[in-house]
PDB file of C-alpha atoms in Angstrom:
ATOM      1  CA  MET A 669     -96.497 -65.158-132.840  1.00 41.00           C
ATOM      2  CA  GLY A 670     -94.722 -68.558-132.050  1.00 43.00           C
ATOM      3  CA  VAL A 671     -92.263 -70.580-134.100  1.00 42.00           C
ATOM      4  CA  PRO A 672     -93.948 -73.231-136.275  1.00 47.00           C
ATOM      5  CA  PRO A 673     -93.751 -76.879-135.409  1.00 50.00           C
ATOM      6  CA  LEU A 674     -90.989 -78.779-137.101  1.00 53.00           C
ATOM      7  CA  TYR A 675     -93.529 -80.832-138.570  1.00 52.00           C
ATOM      8  CA  SER A 676     -96.975 -79.605-139.486  1.00 52.00           C
ATOM      9  CA  LYS A 677    -100.037 -81.359-141.070  1.00 51.00           C
ATOM     10  CA  THR A 678    -100.569 -78.268-143.029  1.00 56.00           C
ATOM     11  CA  ASN A 679     -97.476 -78.470-145.137  1.00 86.00           C
ATOM     12  CA  GLU A 680     -97.503 -82.368-145.421  1.00 89.00           C
ATOM     13  CA  ILE A 681     -96.973 -83.222-149.224  1.00 91.00           C
ATOM     14  CA  PHE A 682     -97.460 -86.826-148.892  1.00 91.00           C
ATOM     15  CA  SER A 683     -96.864 -89.832-146.545  1.00 94.00           C
ATOM     16  CA  LYS A 684     -96.468 -93.423-147.522  1.00 95.00           C
ATOM     17  CA  ASP A 685     -96.238 -96.890-145.828  1.00 96.00           C
ATOM     18  CA  LEU A 686     -93.262 -98.436-147.467  1.00 96.00           C
ATOM     19  CA  SER A 687     -93.292-101.492-149.579  1.00 96.00           C
ATOM     20  CA  GLU A 688     -90.711-104.148-150.455  1.00 96.00           C
ATOM     21  CA  THR A 689     -89.926-102.092-153.654  1.00 94.00           C
ATOM     22  CA  ASP A 690     -89.601 -98.872-151.694  1.00 95.00           C
ATOM     23  CA  VAL A 691     -87.069-100.160-149.275  1.00 95.00           C
ATOM     24  CA  GLY A 692     -85.064-102.161-151.775  1.00 94.00           C
ATOM     25  CA  VAL A 693     -84.982-100.391-154.992  1.00 94.00           C
ATOM     26  CA  ARG A 694     -86.617 -96.799-155.238  1.00 93.00           C
ATOM     27  CA  LEU A 695     -89.482 -94.971-153.515  1.00 94.00           C
ATOM     28  CA  SER A 696     -92.675 -94.864-155.652  1.00 91.00           C
ATOM     29  CA  PHE A 697     -93.762 -91.206-155.551  1.00 85.00           C
ATOM     30  CA  PRO A 698     -97.487 -90.096-155.560  1.00 86.00           C
ATOM     31  CA  MET A 699     -98.465 -88.071-158.901  1.00 86.00           C
ATOM     32  CA  LYS A 700    -100.340 -85.560-156.677  1.00 86.00           C
ATOM     33  CA  ALA A 701     -97.065 -84.688-155.111  1.00 85.00           C
ATOM     34  CA  LEU A 702     -95.479 -83.606-158.195  1.00 82.00           C
ATOM     35  CA  LYS A 703     -97.240 -80.275-158.129  1.00 82.00           C
ATOM     36  CA  VAL A 704     -94.990 -78.878-155.635  1.00 82.00           C
ATOM     37  CA  PHE A 705     -91.824 -79.614-157.714  1.00 82.00           C
ATOM     38  CA  GLN A 706     -90.729 -77.651-160.708  1.00 78.00           C
ATOM     39  CA  PHE A 707     -88.866 -79.501-163.366  1.00 76.00           C
ATOM     40  CA  LEU A 708     -86.740 -77.416-166.034  1.00 79.00           C
ATOM     41  CA  GLU A 709     -88.672 -77.276-169.350  1.00 79.00           C
ATOM     42  CA  GLY A 710     -88.238 -80.509-171.229  1.00 79.00           C
ATOM     43  CA  GLU A 711     -86.459 -82.291-168.182  1.00 82.00           C
ATOM     44  CA  ASN A 712     -87.843 -85.397-166.374  1.00 84.00           C
ATOM     45  CA  LYS A 713     -85.191 -85.468-163.571  1.00 90.00           C
ATOM     46  CA  MET A 714     -84.407 -83.042-160.828  1.00 89.00           C
ATOM     47  CA  GLU A 715     -82.706 -82.992-157.370  1.00 91.00           C
ATOM     48  CA  PHE A 716     -83.826 -81.519-154.094  1.00 91.00           C
ATOM     49  CA  GLU A 717     -82.508 -81.459-150.600  1.00 93.00           C
ATOM     50  CA  ALA A 718     -84.518 -82.195-147.481  1.00 93.00           C
ATOM     51  CA  ALA A 719     -83.679 -81.971-143.744  1.00 93.00           C
ATOM     52  CA  ASP A 720     -84.487 -84.795-141.359  1.00 92.00           C
ATOM     53  CA  GLY A 721     -85.788 -84.490-137.658  1.00 87.00           C
ATOM     54  CA  ILE A 722     -82.138 -84.177-136.406  1.00 87.00           C
ATOM     55  CA  GLY A 723     -81.214 -81.751-138.853  1.00 89.00           C
ATOM     56  CA  LYS A 724     -79.275 -83.926-141.232  1.00 93.00           C
ATOM     57  CA  ARG A 725     -79.712 -82.860-144.874  1.00 95.00           C
ATOM     58  CA  TRP A 726     -80.390 -85.364-147.555  1.00 96.00           C
ATOM     59  CA  ARG A 727     -80.108 -85.098-151.406  1.00 96.00           C
ATOM     60  CA  PHE A 728     -82.843 -86.992-153.480  1.00 95.00           C
ATOM     61  CA  GLY A 729     -83.061 -87.487-156.941  1.00 93.00           C
ATOM     62  CA  LEU A 730     -86.864 -87.198-158.398  1.00 92.00           C
ATOM     63  CA  SER A 731     -87.486 -88.502-161.861  1.00 90.00           C
ATOM     64  CA  LYS A 732     -90.483 -89.080-163.899  1.00 86.00           C
ATOM     65  CA  ARG A 733     -91.465 -90.781-167.200  1.00 80.00           C
ATOM     66  CA  LYS A 734     -91.877 -88.484-170.276  1.00 77.00           C
ATOM     67  CA  THR A 735     -95.293 -90.262-171.090  1.00 76.00           C
ATOM     68  CA  ARG A 736     -98.781 -89.036-170.140  1.00 75.00           C
ATOM     69  CA  HIS A 737     -98.584 -91.096-166.946  1.00 75.00           C
ATOM     70  CA  PRO A 738     -95.204 -89.663-165.269  1.00 77.00           C
ATOM     71  CA  LYS A 739     -95.035 -92.316-162.592  1.00 84.00           C
ATOM     72  CA  PRO A 740     -92.460 -90.265-160.350  1.00 87.00           C
ATOM     73  CA  VAL A 741     -89.727 -92.022-158.257  1.00 89.00           C
ATOM     74  CA  LEU A 742     -87.235 -91.059-155.683  1.00 89.00           C
ATOM     75  CA  SER A 743     -84.086 -92.871-156.788  1.00 85.00           C
ATOM     76  CA  SER A 744     -80.600 -91.320-156.177  1.00 91.00           C
ATOM     77  CA  GLY A 745     -80.198 -90.713-152.409  1.00 94.00           C
ATOM     78  CA  TRP A 746     -83.012 -92.841-151.547  1.00 96.00           C
ATOM     79  CA  LEU A 747     -81.240 -96.028-150.618  1.00 96.00           C
ATOM     80  CA  ALA A 748     -78.642 -94.309-148.558  1.00 95.00           C
ATOM     81  CA  TYR A 749     -81.479 -92.775-146.503  1.00 96.00           C
ATOM     82  CA  VAL A 750     -83.262 -96.273-146.185  1.00 95.00           C
ATOM     83  CA  ARG A 751     -79.885 -97.797-144.760  1.00 94.00           C
ATOM     84  CA  ALA A 752     -79.111 -94.866-142.530  1.00 92.00           C
ATOM     85  CA  LYS A 753     -82.604 -94.877-140.948  1.00 94.00           C
ATOM     86  CA  GLY A 754     -82.843 -98.765-140.924  1.00 93.00           C
ATOM     87  CA  LEU A 755     -86.207 -98.435-142.939  1.00 95.00           C
ATOM     88  CA  GLN A 756     -88.227-101.583-143.140  1.00 95.00           C
ATOM     89  CA  ILE A 757     -91.484-102.712-145.111  1.00 96.00           C
ATOM     90  CA  LYS A 758     -94.569-101.071-143.472  1.00 96.00           C
ATOM     91  CA  ASP A 759     -92.503 -98.127-141.931  1.00 96.00           C
ATOM     92  CA  ARG A 760     -93.663 -94.706-142.980  1.00 96.00           C
ATOM     93  CA  PHE A 761     -92.037 -92.032-144.931  1.00 96.00           C
ATOM     94  CA  VAL A 762     -93.376 -88.478-144.765  1.00 95.00           C
ATOM     95  CA  LEU A 763     -92.320 -85.410-146.956  1.00 93.00           C
ATOM     96  CA  TYR A 764     -93.117 -81.853-145.952  1.00 92.00           C
ATOM     97  CA  GLY A 765     -92.442 -78.715-147.859  1.00 88.00           C
ATOM     98  CA  ASP A 766     -92.982 -74.875-147.316  1.00 78.00           C
ATOM     99  CA  LEU A 767     -91.701 -71.808-148.771  1.00 59.00           C
ATOM    100  CA  ASP A 768     -88.870 -69.932-147.471  1.00 56.00           C
ATOM    101  CA  ASN A 769     -90.106 -66.778-146.145  1.00 54.00           C
ATOM    102  CA  LEU A 770     -87.128 -65.005-147.393  1.00 52.00           C
ATOM    103  CA  SER A 771     -87.369 -66.200-151.031  1.00 51.00           C
ATOM    104  CA  THR A 772     -89.404 -68.150-153.410  1.00 59.00           C
ATOM    105  CA  LYS A 773     -87.458 -71.347-152.745  1.00 65.00           C
ATOM    106  CA  LYS A 774     -89.217 -74.419-151.246  1.00 77.00           C
ATOM    107  CA  ARG A 775     -87.708 -76.120-148.192  1.00 85.00           C
ATOM    108  CA  PHE A 776     -88.213 -79.819-147.617  1.00 90.00           C
ATOM    109  CA  ARG A 777     -88.289 -81.909-144.571  1.00 92.00           C
ATOM    110  CA  VAL A 778     -88.401 -85.609-144.387  1.00 94.00           C
ATOM    111  CA  ARG A 779     -89.665 -88.136-141.581  1.00 93.00           C
ATOM    112  CA  ALA A 780     -89.146 -91.801-141.063  1.00 95.00           C
ATOM    113  CA  GLN A 781     -91.530 -93.521-138.794  1.00 94.00           C
ATOM    114  CA  ARG A 782     -92.127 -96.971-137.320  1.00 93.00           C
ATOM    115  CA  LYS A 783     -95.334 -98.283-135.752  1.00 90.00           C
ATOM    116  CA  VAL A 784     -94.581 -99.580-132.120  1.00 86.00           C
ATOM    117  CA  ARG A 785     -96.519-101.038-129.513  1.00 78.00           C
ATOM    118  CA  ARG A 786     -96.760 -99.068-126.239  1.00 76.00           C
ATOM    119  CA  PRO A 787     -98.107-100.432-122.866  1.00 75.00           C
ATOM    120  CA  ILE A 788    -100.480 -98.141-121.060  1.00 74.00           C
ATOM    121  CA  LYS A 789    -100.182 -98.928-117.090  1.00 74.00           C
ATOM    122  CA  LEU A 790    -102.446 -98.118-114.378  1.00 74.00           C
ATOM    123  CA  PHE A 791    -101.252 -98.670-110.997  1.00 77.00           C
ATOM    124  CA  GLY A 792     -98.517-100.944-112.254  1.00 77.00           C
ATOM    125  CA  LYS A 793    -100.970-103.127-114.283  1.00 77.00           C
ATOM    126  CA  GLU A 794    -100.963-103.030-118.012  1.00 73.00           C
ATOM    127  CA  ILE A 795    -104.492-102.164-118.984  1.00 75.00           C
ATOM    128  CA  HIS A 796    -104.127-101.465-122.753  1.00 72.00           C
ATOM    129  CA  VAL A 797    -101.515-101.544-125.521  1.00 73.00           C
ATOM    130  CA  GLU A 798    -101.705 -98.791-128.175  1.00 78.00           C
ATOM    131  CA  GLU A 799     -99.951 -98.635-131.478  1.00 81.00           C
ATOM    132  CA  VAL A 800     -98.373 -95.286-132.343  1.00 83.00           C
ATOM    133  CA  TRP A 801     -96.019 -94.071-135.010  1.00 85.00           C
ATOM    134  CA  VAL A 802     -92.611 -92.922-133.648  1.00 86.00           C
ATOM    135  CA  ASP A 803     -89.785 -91.255-135.564  1.00 89.00           C
ATOM    136  CA  VAL A 804     -86.956 -93.754-135.978  1.00 90.00           C
ATOM    137  CA  GLU A 805     -84.404 -91.463-134.701  1.00 86.00           C
ATOM    138  CA  GLU A 806     -86.418 -91.760-131.145  1.00 83.00           C
ATOM    139  CA  LEU A 807     -86.600 -95.478-131.139  1.00 76.00           C
ATOM    140  CA  GLU A 808     -83.610 -96.075-129.029  1.00 65.00           C
ATOM    141  CA  GLY A 809     -84.790 -93.600-126.504  1.00 56.00           C
ATOM    142  CA  LEU A 810     -88.389 -95.154-126.457  1.00 45.00           C
ATOM    143  CA  LYS A 811     -86.684 -98.598-125.981  1.00 47.00           C
ATOM    144  CA  ARG A 812     -84.982 -97.329-122.829  1.00 44.00           C
ATOM    145  CA  GLU A 813     -88.128 -95.596-121.548  1.00 42.00           C
ATOM    146  CA  VAL A 814     -90.289 -98.676-122.077  1.00 40.00           C
ATOM    147  CA  SER A 815     -87.643-101.119-120.420  1.00 39.00           C
ATOM    148  CA  ARG A 816     -87.623 -98.775-117.318  1.00 41.00           C
ATOM    149  CA  SER A 817     -91.442 -98.668-117.014  1.00 38.00           C
ATOM    150  CA  ILE A 818     -91.680-102.537-117.194  1.00 39.00           C
ATOM    151  CA  LEU A 819     -89.226-102.887-114.240  1.00 36.00           C
TER     152      LEU A 819
END
């Protein structure tokens, strides 16, 4: 039995390509994702904590309307995360969750990604350019790696 990967498709709650409103005001949260969160009776706001890929913990406020269509949003803590990660329109945000093995408490993880173009070379000649999603924390390392491969 090995250790599960940091990010696993099996526990992805949702992923979203970010819009202008998402990076400038609040993150519109998919309705289907609400089922993993437990609001106190009669409450329409809650907070949760999530770790990113480098282990930094982020505190987010999740709220929903009290009407039939709850339309959930991440507001408090969200813009600080956007600024810290340098997120832009069309970047991707992913939320993961799993139960702590020692309790019934859910643990959440977040991932911020950007699509980058990566050249594929054969015998020093560029034969193809692929677009791949890369964690924003890795972008500086990727830029150094690409610039070395071009030289």
